[in-house]
Amino acid sequence: MVQYFADIYQAVSSAIQGMGITIKHIYRKPVTLQFPDERQVMPDRFRGFVHNDMTKCDSCNICAKLCPVDCIYIETEGKGKERMMTRYAIDYNKCIWCSLCTENCHTGSITMSHDYDHSVYDRRSLVYEFMDPNEQKIPCHRATRTEMDWWVEPKAEKKPKPKPAADTKPATETPTEAAPAPEAAPPVDEKKPEPPAADPEPTDGEGEDK
Ligand code: SF4
Ligand code: SF4
């Protein structure tokens, strides 16, 4: 009999507890996004897919030389003023998002974007061609993704705040530790040294010339 009422009490109390949690969540904002219609806004320093703005790139090769996994392919034709870039590609199968290329690009053309979802069925599609968007078989290229409204723009860089001028007031004197007293000189013996004994006076007959 006791067990019967204990079971009823347990069932009712757990139902009330569960309903309490449900009611609490009714008034909370949803944390899920209706992906891909809604897209996550990434933090400022998020490293998404590397993007190269080909209008600024001068094919200097610095990024390709610095890339630790050799995933940037640059091909050029001609020499001197006639030098032309024919291919700029990044293999995202190998990229480790280290940002060495973006930090050392002297024209600022290569950047870490906030673009992050590039799931593909064929790994070859992750070799991202920047010269010709028509070569992309999947919506990886920026132009295609912008057209499909899938491109996630990086946030504008924030300018660092100027540092406040250094305080010129002299620092308040802090009590310093008392200098240690010089060590006491060793006690000097006050007794003066005794003068050397006088030579004994010559006795009669001694020391005289004969
Ligand atoms: S370092 Fe910059 S300018 Fe030079 S090839 Fe790479 S992206 Fe182009
Ligand atoms: S982020 Fe690093 S690994 Fe990726 S392309 Fe740039 S240098 Fe290479």
mmCIF file of C-alpha atoms and ligand atoms in Angstrom:
data_model
loop_
_atom_site.group_PDB
_atom_site.id
_atom_site.type_symbol
_atom_site.label_atom_id
_atom_site.label_comp_id
_atom_site.label_asym_id
_atom_site.label_seq_id
_atom_site.Cartn_x
_atom_site.Cartn_y
_atom_site.Cartn_z
ATOM 1 C CA MET A 1 0.000 0.000 0.000
ATOM 2 C CA VAL A 2 2.796 2.402 0.956
ATOM 3 C CA GLN A 3 4.629 1.524 -2.238
ATOM 4 C CA TYR A 4 1.483 2.290 -4.256
ATOM 5 C CA PHE A 5 1.235 5.871 -2.948
ATOM 6 C CA ALA A 6 5.004 6.358 -3.234
ATOM 7 C CA ASP A 7 4.822 5.461 -6.924
ATOM 8 C CA ILE A 8 1.938 7.916 -7.490
ATOM 9 C CA TYR A 9 3.890 10.665 -5.703
ATOM 10 C CA GLN A 10 6.999 10.005 -7.773
ATOM 11 C CA ALA A 11 5.048 10.023 -11.076
ATOM 12 C CA VAL A 12 3.256 13.291 -10.288
ATOM 13 C CA SER A 13 6.372 15.067 -8.971
ATOM 14 C CA SER A 14 8.508 14.079 -12.001
ATOM 15 C CA ALA A 15 5.726 15.217 -14.373
ATOM 16 C CA ILE A 16 5.570 18.614 -12.597
ATOM 17 C CA GLN A 17 9.366 18.901 -12.704
ATOM 18 C CA GLY A 18 9.433 18.150 -16.449
ATOM 19 C CA MET A 19 6.650 20.646 -17.171
ATOM 20 C CA GLY A 20 8.532 23.284 -15.170
ATOM 21 C CA ILE A 21 11.577 22.915 -17.422
ATOM 22 C CA THR A 22 9.381 23.020 -20.544
ATOM 23 C CA ILE A 23 7.585 26.205 -19.414
ATOM 24 C CA LYS A 24 10.948 27.830 -18.566
ATOM 25 C CA HIS A 25 12.219 27.247 -22.125
ATOM 26 C CA ILE A 26 9.043 28.609 -23.766
ATOM 27 C CA TYR A 27 10.121 32.157 -22.897
ATOM 28 C CA ARG A 28 13.773 31.758 -23.906
ATOM 29 C CA LYS A 29 15.147 32.847 -27.282
ATOM 30 C CA PRO A 30 15.782 29.956 -29.675
ATOM 31 C CA VAL A 31 19.459 29.087 -30.113
ATOM 32 C CA THR A 32 19.091 27.146 -33.333
ATOM 33 C CA LEU A 33 19.415 28.597 -36.833
ATOM 34 C CA GLN A 34 17.379 27.564 -39.850
ATOM 35 C CA PHE A 35 20.498 26.687 -41.826
ATOM 36 C CA PRO A 36 21.169 27.342 -44.714
ATOM 37 C CA ASP A 37 18.531 30.094 -44.862
ATOM 38 C CA GLU A 38 19.961 31.586 -41.692
ATOM 39 C CA ARG A 39 23.700 31.725 -41.268
ATOM 40 C CA GLN A 40 25.897 32.081 -38.250
ATOM 41 C CA VAL A 41 27.603 35.455 -37.745
ATOM 42 C CA MET A 42 31.135 34.521 -36.876
ATOM 43 C CA PRO A 43 33.387 36.302 -34.361
ATOM 44 C CA ASP A 44 35.746 38.988 -35.698
ATOM 45 C CA ARG A 45 38.868 36.839 -35.530
ATOM 46 C CA PHE A 46 37.268 33.748 -37.048
ATOM 47 C CA ARG A 47 39.428 32.150 -39.757
ATOM 48 C CA GLY A 48 37.187 30.999 -42.541
ATOM 49 C CA PHE A 49 38.140 29.996 -46.057
ATOM 50 C CA VAL A 50 41.052 31.958 -47.482
ATOM 51 C CA HIS A 51 39.954 34.374 -50.179
ATOM 52 C CA ASN A 52 42.099 36.192 -52.715
ATOM 53 C CA ASP A 53 40.889 39.398 -54.339
ATOM 54 C CA MET A 54 42.515 38.957 -57.740
ATOM 55 C CA THR A 55 42.162 42.640 -58.591
ATOM 56 C CA LYS A 56 44.818 43.443 -55.965
ATOM 57 C CA CYS A 57 47.109 40.411 -56.305
ATOM 58 C CA ASP A 58 50.392 41.037 -58.163
ATOM 59 C CA SER A 59 51.498 37.358 -58.266
ATOM 60 C CA CYS A 60 54.595 38.032 -56.172
ATOM 61 C CA ASN A 61 54.558 34.414 -54.924
ATOM 62 C CA ILE A 62 55.219 35.345 -51.292
ATOM 63 C CA CYS A 63 52.099 33.565 -50.017
ATOM 64 C CA ALA A 64 52.929 30.376 -51.944
ATOM 65 C CA LYS A 65 56.486 30.341 -50.607
ATOM 66 C CA LEU A 66 55.363 30.888 -47.010
ATOM 67 C CA CYS A 67 52.540 28.357 -47.045
ATOM 68 C CA PRO A 68 53.776 25.515 -44.796
ATOM 69 C CA VAL A 69 51.738 22.858 -46.627
ATOM 70 C CA ASP A 70 52.298 24.125 -50.198
ATOM 71 C CA CYS A 71 48.620 24.397 -50.983
ATOM 72 C CA ILE A 72 48.802 27.659 -52.980
ATOM 73 C CA TYR A 73 49.427 27.177 -56.706
ATOM 74 C CA ILE A 74 50.500 30.203 -58.722
ATOM 75 C CA GLU A 75 51.294 29.951 -62.420
ATOM 76 C CA THR A 76 52.562 32.859 -64.488
ATOM 77 C CA GLU A 77 53.627 33.509 -68.061
ATOM 78 C CA GLY A 78 56.146 35.982 -69.425
ATOM 79 C CA LYS A 79 58.840 38.008 -67.732
ATOM 80 C CA GLY A 80 59.269 41.548 -66.491
ATOM 81 C CA LYS A 81 56.442 43.882 -67.395
ATOM 82 C CA GLU A 82 54.927 41.190 -69.609
ATOM 83 C CA ARG A 83 54.524 38.776 -66.697
ATOM 84 C CA MET A 84 50.911 37.636 -66.363
ATOM 85 C CA MET A 85 49.246 35.362 -63.856
ATOM 86 C CA THR A 86 47.480 32.420 -65.439
ATOM 87 C CA ARG A 87 46.449 30.510 -62.369
ATOM 88 C CA TYR A 88 45.906 31.159 -58.684
ATOM 89 C CA ALA A 89 44.460 28.220 -56.808
ATOM 90 C CA ILE A 90 44.282 27.040 -53.196
ATOM 91 C CA ASP A 91 43.856 23.396 -52.262
ATOM 92 C CA TYR A 92 41.631 23.443 -49.195
ATOM 93 C CA ASN A 93 42.199 19.733 -48.678
ATOM 94 C CA LYS A 94 45.629 20.712 -47.382
ATOM 95 C CA CYS A 95 45.087 24.206 -45.927
ATOM 96 C CA ILE A 96 45.535 24.363 -42.161
ATOM 97 C CA TRP A 97 44.147 27.906 -41.757
ATOM 98 C CA CYS A 98 47.413 29.120 -40.268
ATOM 99 C CA SER A 99 47.002 32.598 -41.834
ATOM 100 C CA LEU A 100 50.690 32.933 -42.724
ATOM 101 C CA CYS A 101 49.693 33.844 -46.288
ATOM 102 C CA THR A 102 47.289 36.601 -45.240
ATOM 103 C CA GLU A 103 49.630 38.111 -42.669
ATOM 104 C CA ASN A 104 52.486 38.469 -45.152
ATOM 105 C CA CYS A 105 50.670 39.562 -48.303
ATOM 106 C CA HIS A 106 52.031 43.025 -49.105
ATOM 107 C CA THR A 107 48.981 44.058 -51.155
ATOM 108 C CA GLY A 108 46.391 42.807 -48.679
ATOM 109 C CA SER A 109 44.657 40.869 -51.414
ATOM 110 C CA ILE A 110 44.513 37.537 -49.604
ATOM 111 C CA THR A 111 42.347 37.455 -46.502
ATOM 112 C CA MET A 112 40.733 35.018 -44.106
ATOM 113 C CA SER A 113 37.018 35.291 -44.859
ATOM 114 C CA HIS A 114 34.142 34.399 -42.567
ATOM 115 C CA ASP A 115 32.953 31.793 -45.047
ATOM 116 C CA TYR A 116 32.888 28.350 -43.474
ATOM 117 C CA ASP A 117 30.575 25.765 -45.016
ATOM 118 C CA HIS A 118 32.083 24.194 -48.089
ATOM 119 C CA SER A 119 30.957 20.599 -47.772
ATOM 120 C CA VAL A 120 31.578 18.677 -50.960
ATOM 121 C CA TYR A 121 31.134 15.138 -52.259
ATOM 122 C CA ASP A 122 34.316 15.210 -54.315
ATOM 123 C CA ARG A 123 37.594 16.261 -52.719
ATOM 124 C CA ARG A 124 38.869 17.544 -56.045
ATOM 125 C CA SER A 125 36.255 20.293 -55.781
ATOM 126 C CA LEU A 126 38.149 21.746 -52.853
ATOM 127 C CA VAL A 127 40.903 22.961 -55.148
ATOM 128 C CA TYR A 128 39.607 26.480 -55.336
ATOM 129 C CA GLU A 129 40.355 28.327 -58.578
ATOM 130 C CA PHE A 130 40.399 32.114 -58.241
ATOM 131 C CA MET A 131 41.118 33.079 -61.828
ATOM 132 C CA ASP A 132 38.108 31.438 -63.421
ATOM 133 C CA PRO A 133 34.902 30.946 -61.424
ATOM 134 C CA ASN A 134 33.494 28.838 -64.259
ATOM 135 C CA GLU A 135 35.939 26.107 -63.326
ATOM 136 C CA GLN A 136 34.148 25.591 -60.018
ATOM 137 C CA LYS A 137 31.815 22.641 -60.243
ATOM 138 C CA ILE A 138 30.314 23.399 -56.857
ATOM 139 C CA PRO A 139 29.343 26.781 -55.391
ATOM 140 C CA CYS A 140 32.779 27.429 -53.912
ATOM 141 C CA HIS A 141 33.819 30.518 -55.764
ATOM 142 C CA ARG A 142 32.928 33.821 -54.219
ATOM 143 C CA ALA A 143 31.057 35.053 -57.295
ATOM 144 C CA THR A 144 28.868 31.954 -57.320
ATOM 145 C CA ARG A 145 28.295 32.034 -53.595
ATOM 146 C CA THR A 146 27.433 35.731 -53.642
ATOM 147 C CA GLU A 147 24.961 35.054 -56.420
ATOM 148 C CA MET A 148 23.372 32.263 -54.378
ATOM 149 C CA ASP A 149 23.393 34.475 -51.279
ATOM 150 C CA TRP A 150 25.712 32.016 -49.545
ATOM 151 C CA TRP A 151 28.743 34.263 -49.175
ATOM 152 C CA VAL A 152 29.518 35.371 -45.633
ATOM 153 C CA GLU A 153 31.274 38.733 -45.698
ATOM 154 C CA PRO A 154 34.058 39.233 -43.187
ATOM 155 C CA LYS A 155 33.419 41.980 -40.691
ATOM 156 C CA ALA A 156 35.192 45.280 -41.228
ATOM 157 C CA GLU A 157 38.445 45.466 -39.367
ATOM 158 C CA LYS A 158 38.253 47.455 -36.184
ATOM 159 C CA LYS A 159 40.803 50.218 -35.790
ATOM 160 C CA PRO A 160 42.876 49.873 -32.647
ATOM 161 C CA LYS A 161 42.041 52.462 -30.004
ATOM 162 C CA PRO A 162 44.799 55.025 -29.365
ATOM 163 C CA LYS A 163 46.641 54.348 -26.200
ATOM 164 C CA PRO A 164 46.192 56.929 -23.416
ATOM 165 C CA ALA A 165 49.189 59.179 -22.837
ATOM 166 C CA ALA A 166 51.557 57.887 -20.227
ATOM 167 C CA ASP A 167 51.023 59.406 -16.768
ATOM 168 C CA THR A 168 53.789 61.976 -16.250
ATOM 169 C CA LYS A 169 53.220 62.371 -12.536
ATOM 170 C CA PRO A 170 56.130 61.124 -10.483
ATOM 171 C CA ALA A 171 55.379 57.927 -8.785
ATOM 172 C CA THR A 172 54.588 58.303 -5.131
ATOM 173 C CA GLU A 173 57.482 57.447 -3.025
ATOM 174 C CA THR A 174 57.178 54.123 -1.555
ATOM 175 C CA PRO A 175 58.742 53.414 1.705
ATOM 176 C CA THR A 176 61.997 51.681 1.100
ATOM 177 C CA GLU A 177 63.499 49.216 3.385
ATOM 178 C CA ALA A 178 65.842 50.683 5.918
ATOM 179 C CA ALA A 179 69.413 50.392 4.809
ATOM 180 C CA PRO A 180 71.207 47.825 6.858
ATOM 181 C CA ALA A 181 73.467 49.310 9.449
ATOM 182 C CA PRO A 182 77.145 48.973 8.605
ATOM 183 C CA GLU A 183 78.758 46.203 10.383
ATOM 184 C CA ALA A 184 80.393 47.267 13.621
ATOM 185 C CA ALA A 185 84.106 47.559 13.329
ATOM 186 C CA PRO A 186 85.948 44.905 15.291
ATOM 187 C CA PRO A 187 86.864 46.111 18.794
ATOM 188 C CA VAL A 188 90.260 47.691 18.933
ATOM 189 C CA ASP A 189 92.539 46.709 21.703
ATOM 190 C CA GLU A 190 93.018 49.896 23.746
ATOM 191 C CA LYS A 191 96.285 48.772 25.175
ATOM 192 C CA LYS A 192 99.103 50.518 23.339
ATOM 193 C CA PRO A 193 101.938 48.290 22.255
ATOM 194 C CA GLU A 194 104.772 48.431 24.625
ATOM 195 C CA PRO A 195 107.935 50.212 23.310
ATOM 196 C CA PRO A 196 110.876 47.904 22.666
ATOM 197 C CA ALA A 197 113.163 47.419 25.645
ATOM 198 C CA ALA A 198 116.176 49.822 25.846
ATOM 199 C CA ASP A 199 119.594 48.394 25.167
ATOM 200 C CA PRO A 200 121.302 47.442 28.426
ATOM 201 C CA GLU A 201 123.958 49.962 29.552
ATOM 202 C CA PRO A 202 127.504 48.779 28.906
ATOM 203 C CA THR A 203 129.264 47.550 32.037
ATOM 204 C CA ASP A 204 132.688 48.899 33.077
ATOM 205 C CA GLY A 205 135.547 47.613 30.978
ATOM 206 C CA GLU A 206 133.327 46.185 28.430
ATOM 207 C CA GLY A 207 133.351 47.584 24.938
ATOM 208 C CA GLU A 208 136.285 49.974 25.587
ATOM 209 C CA ASP A 209 139.225 50.111 23.218
ATOM 210 C CA LYS A 210 142.298 48.710 24.646
HETATM 211 S S1 SF4 B 1 51.358 37.474 -51.391
HETATM 212 FE FE1 SF4 B 1 49.486 38.604 -51.947
HETATM 213 S S2 SF4 B 1 50.073 39.764 -53.786
HETATM 214 FE FE2 SF4 B 1 51.620 38.142 -53.530
HETATM 215 S S3 SF4 B 1 50.869 36.438 -54.775
HETATM 216 FE FE3 SF4 B 1 50.100 36.089 -52.700
HETATM 217 S S4 SF4 B 1 48.067 37.037 -52.691
HETATM 218 FE FE4 SF4 B 1 49.127 37.824 -54.504
HETATM 219 S S1 SF4 B 2 46.179 29.651 -44.333
HETATM 220 FE FE1 SF4 B 2 48.197 28.669 -44.124
HETATM 221 S S2 SF4 B 2 47.929 26.635 -45.009
HETATM 222 FE FE2 SF4 B 2 46.173 27.867 -45.741
HETATM 223 S S3 SF4 B 2 46.817 28.724 -47.688
HETATM 224 FE FE3 SF4 B 2 47.377 30.236 -46.150
HETATM 225 S S4 SF4 B 2 49.533 29.733 -45.588
HETATM 226 FE FE4 SF4 B 2 48.673 27.944 -46.683
#
